[in-house]
C-alpha positions as YAML, in Angstrom:
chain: A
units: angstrom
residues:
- id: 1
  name: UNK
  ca: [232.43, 119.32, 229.31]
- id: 2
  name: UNK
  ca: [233.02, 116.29, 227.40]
- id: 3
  name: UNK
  ca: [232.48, 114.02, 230.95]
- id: 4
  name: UNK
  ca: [229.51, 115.99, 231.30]
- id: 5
  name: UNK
  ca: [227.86, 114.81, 227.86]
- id: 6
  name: UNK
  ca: [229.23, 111.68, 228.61]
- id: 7
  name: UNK
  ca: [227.16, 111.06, 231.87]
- id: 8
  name: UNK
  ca: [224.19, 112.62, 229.99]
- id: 9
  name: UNK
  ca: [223.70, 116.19, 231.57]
- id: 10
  name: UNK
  ca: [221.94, 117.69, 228.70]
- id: 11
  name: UNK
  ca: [223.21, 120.96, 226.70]
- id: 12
  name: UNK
  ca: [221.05, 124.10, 229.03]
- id: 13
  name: UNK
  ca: [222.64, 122.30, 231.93]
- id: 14
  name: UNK
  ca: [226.15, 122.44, 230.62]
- id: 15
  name: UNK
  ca: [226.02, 125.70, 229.37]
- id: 16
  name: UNK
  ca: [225.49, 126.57, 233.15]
- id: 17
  name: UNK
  ca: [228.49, 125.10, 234.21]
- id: 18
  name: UNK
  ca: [230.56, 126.09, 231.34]
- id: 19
  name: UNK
  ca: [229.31, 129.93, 232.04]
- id: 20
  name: UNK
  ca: [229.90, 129.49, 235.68]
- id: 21
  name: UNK
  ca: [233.37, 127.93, 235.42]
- id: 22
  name: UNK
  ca: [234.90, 129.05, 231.97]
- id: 23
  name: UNK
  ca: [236.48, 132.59, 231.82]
- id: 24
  name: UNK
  ca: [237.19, 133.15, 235.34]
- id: 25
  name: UNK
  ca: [239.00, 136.01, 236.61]
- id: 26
  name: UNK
  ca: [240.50, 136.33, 240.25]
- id: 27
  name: UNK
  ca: [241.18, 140.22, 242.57]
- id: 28
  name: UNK
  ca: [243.16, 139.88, 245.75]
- id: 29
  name: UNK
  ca: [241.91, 141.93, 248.49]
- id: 30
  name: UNK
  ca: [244.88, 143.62, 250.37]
- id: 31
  name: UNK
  ca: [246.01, 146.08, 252.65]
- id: 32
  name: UNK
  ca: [246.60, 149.02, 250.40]
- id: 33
  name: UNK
  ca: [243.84, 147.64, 247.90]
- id: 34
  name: UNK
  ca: [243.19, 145.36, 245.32]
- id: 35
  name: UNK
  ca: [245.43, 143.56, 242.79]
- id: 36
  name: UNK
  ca: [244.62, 143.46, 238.96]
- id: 37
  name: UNK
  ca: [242.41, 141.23, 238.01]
- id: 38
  name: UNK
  ca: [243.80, 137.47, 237.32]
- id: 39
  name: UNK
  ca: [242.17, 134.77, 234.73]
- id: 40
  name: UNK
  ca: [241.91, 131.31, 235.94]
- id: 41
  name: UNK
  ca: [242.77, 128.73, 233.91]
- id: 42
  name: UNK
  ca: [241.22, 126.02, 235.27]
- id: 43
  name: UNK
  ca: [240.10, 123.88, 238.31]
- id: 44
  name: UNK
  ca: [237.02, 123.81, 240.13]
- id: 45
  name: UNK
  ca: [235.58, 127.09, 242.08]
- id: 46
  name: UNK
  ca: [236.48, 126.80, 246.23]
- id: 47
  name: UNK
  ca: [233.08, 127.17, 247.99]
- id: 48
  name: UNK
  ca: [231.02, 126.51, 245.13]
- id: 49
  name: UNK
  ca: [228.49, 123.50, 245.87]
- id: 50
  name: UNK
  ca: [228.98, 121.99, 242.59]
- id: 51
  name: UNK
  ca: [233.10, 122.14, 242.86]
- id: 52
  name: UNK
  ca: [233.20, 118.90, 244.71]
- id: 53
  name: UNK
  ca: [230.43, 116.71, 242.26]
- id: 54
  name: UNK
  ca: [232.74, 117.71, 238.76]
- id: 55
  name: UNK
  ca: [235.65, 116.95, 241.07]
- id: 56
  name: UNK
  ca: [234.84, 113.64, 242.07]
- id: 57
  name: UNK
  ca: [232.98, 112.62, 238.55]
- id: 58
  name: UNK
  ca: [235.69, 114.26, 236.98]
- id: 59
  name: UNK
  ca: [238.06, 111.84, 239.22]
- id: 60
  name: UNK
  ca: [235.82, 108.76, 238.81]
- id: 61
  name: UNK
  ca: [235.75, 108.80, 235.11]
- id: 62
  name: UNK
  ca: [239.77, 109.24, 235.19]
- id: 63
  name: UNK
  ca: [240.35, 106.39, 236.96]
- id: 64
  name: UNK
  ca: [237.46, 104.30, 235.46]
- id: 65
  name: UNK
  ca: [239.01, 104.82, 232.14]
- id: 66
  name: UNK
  ca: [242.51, 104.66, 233.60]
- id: 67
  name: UNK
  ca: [242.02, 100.87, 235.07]
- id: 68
  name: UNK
  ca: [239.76, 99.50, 231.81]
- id: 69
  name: UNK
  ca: [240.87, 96.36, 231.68]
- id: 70
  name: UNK
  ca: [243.24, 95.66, 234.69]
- id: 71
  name: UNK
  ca: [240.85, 93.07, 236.31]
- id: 72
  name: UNK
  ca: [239.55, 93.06, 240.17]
- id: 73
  name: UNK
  ca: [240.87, 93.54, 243.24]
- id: 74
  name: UNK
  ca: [238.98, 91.04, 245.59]
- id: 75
  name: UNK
  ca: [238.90, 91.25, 249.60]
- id: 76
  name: UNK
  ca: [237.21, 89.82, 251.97]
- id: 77
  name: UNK
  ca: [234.61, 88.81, 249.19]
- id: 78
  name: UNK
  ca: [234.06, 92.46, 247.54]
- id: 79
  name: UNK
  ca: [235.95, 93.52, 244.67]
- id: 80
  name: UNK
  ca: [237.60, 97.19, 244.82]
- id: 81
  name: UNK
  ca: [239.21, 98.46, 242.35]
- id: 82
  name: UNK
  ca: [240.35, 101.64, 244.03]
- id: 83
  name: UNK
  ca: [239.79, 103.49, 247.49]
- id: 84
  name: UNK
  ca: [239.52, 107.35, 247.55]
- id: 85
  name: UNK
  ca: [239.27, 110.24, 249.88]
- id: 86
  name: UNK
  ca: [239.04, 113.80, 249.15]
- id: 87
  name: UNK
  ca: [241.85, 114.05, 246.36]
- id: 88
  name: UNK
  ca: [243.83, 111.43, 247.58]
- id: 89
  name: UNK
  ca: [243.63, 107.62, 245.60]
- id: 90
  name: UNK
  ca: [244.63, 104.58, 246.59]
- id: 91
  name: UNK
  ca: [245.47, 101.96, 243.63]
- id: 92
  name: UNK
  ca: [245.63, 98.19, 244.94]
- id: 93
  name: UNK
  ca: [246.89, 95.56, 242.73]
- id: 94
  name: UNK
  ca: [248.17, 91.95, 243.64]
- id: 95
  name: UNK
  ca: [251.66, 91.86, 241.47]
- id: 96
  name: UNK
  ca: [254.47, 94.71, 241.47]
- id: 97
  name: UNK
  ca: [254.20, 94.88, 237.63]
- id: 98
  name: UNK
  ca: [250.69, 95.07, 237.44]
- id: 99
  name: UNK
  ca: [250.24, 97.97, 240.07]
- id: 100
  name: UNK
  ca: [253.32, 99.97, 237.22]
- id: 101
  name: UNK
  ca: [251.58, 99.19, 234.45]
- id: 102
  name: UNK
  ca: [248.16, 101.31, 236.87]
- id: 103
  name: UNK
  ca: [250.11, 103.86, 237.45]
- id: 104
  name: UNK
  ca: [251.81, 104.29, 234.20]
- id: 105
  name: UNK
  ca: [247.81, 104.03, 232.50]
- id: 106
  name: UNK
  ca: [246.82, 106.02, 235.05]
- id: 107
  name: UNK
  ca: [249.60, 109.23, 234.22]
- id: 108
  name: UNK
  ca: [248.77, 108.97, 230.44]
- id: 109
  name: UNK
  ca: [245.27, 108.73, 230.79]
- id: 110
  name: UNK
  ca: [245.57, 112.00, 233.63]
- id: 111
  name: UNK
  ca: [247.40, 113.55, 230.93]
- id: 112
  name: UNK
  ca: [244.57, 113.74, 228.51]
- id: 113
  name: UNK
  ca: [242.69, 115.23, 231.15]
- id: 114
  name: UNK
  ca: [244.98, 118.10, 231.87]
- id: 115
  name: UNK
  ca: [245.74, 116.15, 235.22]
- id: 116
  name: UNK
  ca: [249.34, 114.88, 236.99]
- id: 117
  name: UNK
  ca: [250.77, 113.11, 239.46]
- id: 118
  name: UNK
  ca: [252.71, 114.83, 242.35]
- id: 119
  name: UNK
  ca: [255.74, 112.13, 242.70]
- id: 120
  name: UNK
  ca: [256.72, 113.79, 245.55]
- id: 121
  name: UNK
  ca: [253.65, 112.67, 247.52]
- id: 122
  name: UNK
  ca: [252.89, 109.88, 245.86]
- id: 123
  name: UNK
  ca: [253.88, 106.69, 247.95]
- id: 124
  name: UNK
  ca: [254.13, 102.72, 247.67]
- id: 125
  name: UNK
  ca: [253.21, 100.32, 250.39]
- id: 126
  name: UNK
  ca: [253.17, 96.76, 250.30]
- id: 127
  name: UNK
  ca: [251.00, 94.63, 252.26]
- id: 128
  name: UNK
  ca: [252.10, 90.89, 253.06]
- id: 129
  name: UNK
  ca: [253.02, 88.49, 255.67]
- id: 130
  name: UNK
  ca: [256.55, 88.97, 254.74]
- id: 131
  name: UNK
  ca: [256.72, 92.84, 254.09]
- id: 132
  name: UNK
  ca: [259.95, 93.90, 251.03]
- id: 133
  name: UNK
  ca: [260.36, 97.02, 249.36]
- id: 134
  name: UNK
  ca: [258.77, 97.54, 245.66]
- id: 135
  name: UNK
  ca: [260.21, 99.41, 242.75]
- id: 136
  name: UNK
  ca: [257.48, 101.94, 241.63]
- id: 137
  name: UNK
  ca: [258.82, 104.59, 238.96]
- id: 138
  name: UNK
  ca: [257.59, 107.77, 238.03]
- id: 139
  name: UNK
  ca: [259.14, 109.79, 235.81]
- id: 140
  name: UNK
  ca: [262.45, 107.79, 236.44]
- id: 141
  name: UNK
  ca: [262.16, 108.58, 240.45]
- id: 142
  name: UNK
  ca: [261.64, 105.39, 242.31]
- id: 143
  name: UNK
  ca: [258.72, 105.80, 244.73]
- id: 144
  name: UNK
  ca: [258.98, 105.89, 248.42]
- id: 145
  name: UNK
  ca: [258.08, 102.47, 250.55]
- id: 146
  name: UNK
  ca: [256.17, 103.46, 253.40]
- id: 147
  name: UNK
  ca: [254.61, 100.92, 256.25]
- id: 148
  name: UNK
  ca: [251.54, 102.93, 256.93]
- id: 149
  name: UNK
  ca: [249.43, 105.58, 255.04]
- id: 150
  name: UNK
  ca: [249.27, 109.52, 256.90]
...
C-alpha cells in the first residue's frame, strides 16, 4: 500500500484495493467436492483487471529504486535502463562488475518488497564483437551464459 501512497492514489481508493486484495481466502472445486477454504498470503488476484497495473507499478518502483544511481544505458541514442515483458526483466549494463553490483541492489531491494529472484531461470548474456563468458553470482551459484534469450 505504501507504493500506492507513494504514486498518490488517495486513502478511499486504497482502502478498495486493500479490501479487495487483503484477507483472501481460496476453495478448490473437485470431483467429490470442495476443499477447505485456503488464505492467500499474497500476490495479485488472476483475472482481476487491476492485477496487472499493481504488478507492473509494483515492478517499476522495484527496479526504479533498485538501479538509483547506477547511471544510463545508452543505444542507438536512447537511454534504457531496463527492458521488461510480462514478469520477465532484462538488466543491461556496460561492465561485468557493474551489471553484479544491479543484481546484487536489485535482490536486496526485492527483498524489502517481499520479492526474489529465481536463480534457476535467471540467465547472463553478453553482447560484443568478441563474445566470453561472465561470472554473475547469486546466492554463490554462478549464472548461466546463454547466446540468445527464449
Amino acid at each position: 500500500m505504501q507504493i500506492l501512497k507513494g504514486t498518490g492514489i488517495d486513502g478511499r481508493e486504497r482502502r478498495l484495493i486493500s479490501n479487495l486484495y487483503m484477507a483472501q481466502s481460496v476453495k478448490v472445486r473437485l470431483n467429490r467436492g470442495e476443499t477447505r477454504s485456503v488464505q492467500i498470503g499474497r500476490g495479485v488476484r488472476q483475472g482481476c483487471c487491476l492485477s496487472p497495473i499493481l504488478f507492473n507499478l509494483h515492478g517499476e518502483c522495484l527496479t526504479k529504486e533498485a538501479l538509483e544511481g547506477f547511471g544510463d544505458f545508452k543505444t542507438g541514442g536512447q537511454i534504457i535502463h531496463t527492458v521488461k515483458y510480462a514478469d520477465d526483466l532484462v538488466l543491461l549494463a556496460k561492465e561485468e562488475k557493474v551489471l553484479q553490483d544491479i543484481i546484487d541492489n536489485l535482490i536486496g531491494t526485492g527483498g524489502c518488497y517481499g520479492m526474489g529472484m529465481n536463480v534457476e531461470k535467471t540467465k547472463v548474456m553478453r553482447i560484443s564483437r568478441q563474445p566470453s563468458p561472465i561470472k554473475i553470482m547469486i546466492d554463490q551459484k554462478q549464472l548461466e551464459n546463454v547466446e540468445s534469450f527464449k
